[in-house]
């Protein structure tokens, strides 16, 4: 059951004018502008929305003024992400006034969270679609274009019915793939589950992305096979808690470790990554699969969020620092050389200097490859917002954020130094940002790629190497990037020896 709402009161005058203009544009190619904020799930959702609209004859354009349809795929994990979208909507208000036939849509997490409130705040919006309803977009756009008025299509809220009904209202959206929409056609995200049932007290994701549901392994396998046929070499499996993956098949549970074995067998796929891991679900079977499967990346993103047990309890993360530490040691004991990364929230409700110092100590001790650090942003509708006061002043949050970042960066830089002089297999993604900014100067191009452990490598190469896995020797390293040169194979003189008979 879908929570389908229609706005019954579109302005007649505006709709009339808009419809005439829309009928003219619909005879031509339809032009789409899409902007995406947020996580990898959102990037994947945008890729899929664009693929389905391309199928309907849309072409992508670079700016809103060139478009007939302007879509914002949104995030609501932090207030800042929402503010960005409301500012963008503000910027196109005049454009909509001058061209009422343009259709403006808000998709994704903010659409599910704010629903009709988006239209109250930004009446220029014609379409609001939650992340569980993205498959409806082509139909909804057609209906708006033919005068059907505004559309709001969202899933059920987590408290509004049986689990089964709520699950059904969030559909995993995994139809066509479009390599042209990906930063690199050789890499792709593949959703293996949707939603989350962990309900960390700070987090809006379980409300806006719905209950945790794992996709059937055979659907995932066939999608990965299709990606391999299209030339994709690396897949990153996505889930909010990806290592909680569980799907019942032939009366037995298929877990992430089993899925990795099945995907590993697909020809053409050379690398498999997966994000994001939940510390409590890091099983030995999964770590052994990572160790034993050569295509599987030993890169593990396992956010700890805080180094203080008091704060972890308030966050309802479901583990203690000691349990996290035990899991962390198990990772390194089972998968030597694994690259472990984390997320941290600083300034969560009630976080004292002493709590923060414990987080600092954990960062120093763990030596993560990298950490993403966020200032706590209160999210209306979460238990955190209901139960606790957001009492850490912003200036303190900022200071803690900078301090932790500085410590982490120093560790990352230090730990990258021993990599200098070593060679790594790098999957070449494309020209580096610097190279893209420069006019073409010749056949040599600065390229960017990643090691199996997800380290970014920049080196000089040629266009022909894009999409290949090649050896690169590291010459220099900073906290986030390794700089190297291609390893050219030495061709020995024996190749040229003429076999002259005595
Ligand atoms: N599912 C993942 C997990 O459990 O780690 C993370 C999903 S969330 C989109 C990504 C990160 O955003 C989290 O790990 C957390 O550090 C951060 N985050 C989530 N809610 C937040 C909030 N209200 N304020 C600040 N950061 C937040
Ligand atoms: Fe949010 Fe926690 Fe679920 Fe991650 S595990 S998505 S942080 S509720």
Tab-separated table of N, CA, C and O and ligand atoms in Angstrom, residues 77-78 202-203 205 240-241 276-278 303 305 317 343-345 374-379, ligand 1:
chain	number	residue	atom	x	y	z
A	77	UNK	N	20.347	13.386	6.585
A	77	UNK	CA	21.148	12.875	7.706
A	77	UNK	C	21.598	14.016	8.618
A	77	UNK	O	21.634	13.874	9.832
A	78	UNK	N	21.923	15.153	8.008
A	78	UNK	CA	22.286	16.341	8.803
A	78	UNK	C	21.523	17.554	8.271
A	78	UNK	O	21.192	17.601	7.082
A	202	UNK	N	20.539	9.074	17.167
A	202	UNK	CA	20.801	10.319	16.440
A	202	UNK	C	20.310	10.261	15.003
A	202	UNK	O	20.327	11.269	14.307
A	203	UNK	N	19.901	9.089	14.519
A	203	UNK	CA	19.850	8.870	13.069
A	203	UNK	C	18.442	8.833	12.493
A	203	UNK	O	17.555	8.139	13.002
A	205	UNK	N	17.842	7.777	9.372
A	205	UNK	CA	17.776	6.808	8.269
A	205	UNK	C	16.658	5.758	8.430
A	205	UNK	O	15.909	5.521	7.483
A	240	UNK	N	22.906	-0.023	4.516
A	240	UNK	CA	23.178	0.824	5.699
A	240	UNK	C	23.978	0.035	6.718
A	240	UNK	O	24.852	0.571	7.374
A	241	UNK	N	23.626	-1.244	6.844
A	241	UNK	CA	24.422	-2.148	7.685
A	241	UNK	C	24.623	-3.399	6.819
A	241	UNK	O	23.958	-4.410	7.002
A	276	UNK	N	28.074	-0.092	4.365
A	276	UNK	CA	28.827	0.198	5.556
A	276	UNK	C	28.614	-0.928	6.562
A	276	UNK	O	27.508	-1.459	6.644
A	277	UNK	N	29.631	-1.287	7.317
A	277	UNK	CA	29.502	-2.405	8.247
A	277	UNK	C	29.059	-1.949	9.624
A	277	UNK	O	29.447	-0.880	10.091
A	278	UNK	N	28.282	-2.810	10.253
A	278	UNK	CA	27.838	-2.559	11.622
A	278	UNK	C	28.727	-3.402	12.550
A	278	UNK	O	28.839	-4.618	12.351
A	303	UNK	N	32.053	2.003	11.209
A	303	UNK	CA	31.980	3.184	12.073
A	303	UNK	C	31.802	2.838	13.552
A	303	UNK	O	30.962	2.003	13.900
A	305	UNK	N	31.716	5.614	15.905
A	305	UNK	CA	30.968	6.829	16.292
A	305	UNK	C	31.498	7.560	17.522
A	305	UNK	O	31.544	8.773	17.544
A	317	UNK	N	24.072	2.399	20.247
A	317	UNK	CA	24.797	1.725	19.172
A	317	UNK	C	24.854	0.210	19.381
A	317	UNK	O	25.166	-0.545	18.468
A	343	UNK	N	33.512	6.205	11.102
A	343	UNK	CA	32.807	7.492	11.211
A	343	UNK	C	32.778	7.871	12.690
A	343	UNK	O	32.728	6.990	13.559
A	344	UNK	N	32.777	9.183	12.947
A	344	UNK	CA	32.627	9.681	14.321
A	344	UNK	C	31.616	10.811	14.331
A	344	UNK	O	31.572	11.611	13.387
A	345	UNK	N	30.843	10.882	15.391
A	345	UNK	CA	30.002	12.061	15.609
A	345	UNK	C	30.579	12.776	16.825
A	345	UNK	O	30.731	12.145	17.886
A	374	UNK	N	31.799	13.983	11.900
A	374	UNK	CA	30.642	14.864	11.733
A	374	UNK	C	30.296	15.530	13.051
A	374	UNK	O	30.387	14.911	14.107
A	375	UNK	N	29.849	16.793	12.950
A	375	UNK	CA	29.305	17.474	14.128
A	375	UNK	C	27.878	16.980	14.288
A	375	UNK	O	27.142	16.889	13.300
A	376	UNK	N	27.476	16.671	15.503
A	376	UNK	CA	26.108	16.196	15.717
A	376	UNK	C	25.095	17.234	15.251
A	376	UNK	O	25.206	18.421	15.549
A	377	UNK	N	24.106	16.756	14.509
A	377	UNK	CA	23.045	17.618	14.008
A	377	UNK	C	21.731	16.992	14.462
A	377	UNK	O	21.437	15.839	14.123
A	378	UNK	N	20.982	17.738	15.275
A	378	UNK	CA	19.776	17.134	15.843
A	378	UNK	C	18.735	16.902	14.745
A	378	UNK	O	18.531	17.752	13.875
A	379	UNK	N	18.112	15.727	14.739
A	379	UNK	CA	17.155	15.348	13.705
A	379	UNK	C	15.775	15.160	14.303
A	379	UNK	O	15.523	14.179	15.008
B	1	LIG	N1	24.655	3.031	8.412
B	1	LIG	C1	25.877	3.590	8.648
B	1	LIG	C2	26.369	3.217	10.049
B	1	LIG	O1	25.690	2.618	10.818
B	1	LIG	O2	27.470	3.576	10.356
B	1	LIG	C3	25.926	5.060	8.472
B	1	LIG	C4	24.856	5.800	7.792
B	1	LIG	S1	24.849	7.519	8.050
B	1	LIG	C5	24.092	8.023	6.595
B	1	LIG	C6	26.523	8.010	7.825
B	1	LIG	C7	27.110	8.658	9.016
B	1	LIG	O3	26.478	9.884	9.260
B	1	LIG	C8	26.995	7.905	10.312
B	1	LIG	O4	27.939	6.900	10.458
B	1	LIG	C9	27.165	8.999	11.343
B	1	LIG	O5	28.510	9.158	11.683
B	1	LIG	C10	26.668	10.232	10.600
B	1	LIG	N2	25.393	10.713	11.146
B	1	LIG	C11	24.206	10.090	11.162
B	1	LIG	N3	23.280	10.859	11.785
B	1	LIG	C12	23.902	11.993	12.151
B	1	LIG	C13	23.505	13.171	12.845
B	1	LIG	N4	22.255	13.319	13.288
B	1	LIG	N5	24.414	14.146	13.027
B	1	LIG	C14	25.687	14.002	12.586
B	1	LIG	N6	26.116	12.920	11.947
B	1	LIG	C15	25.248	11.919	11.729
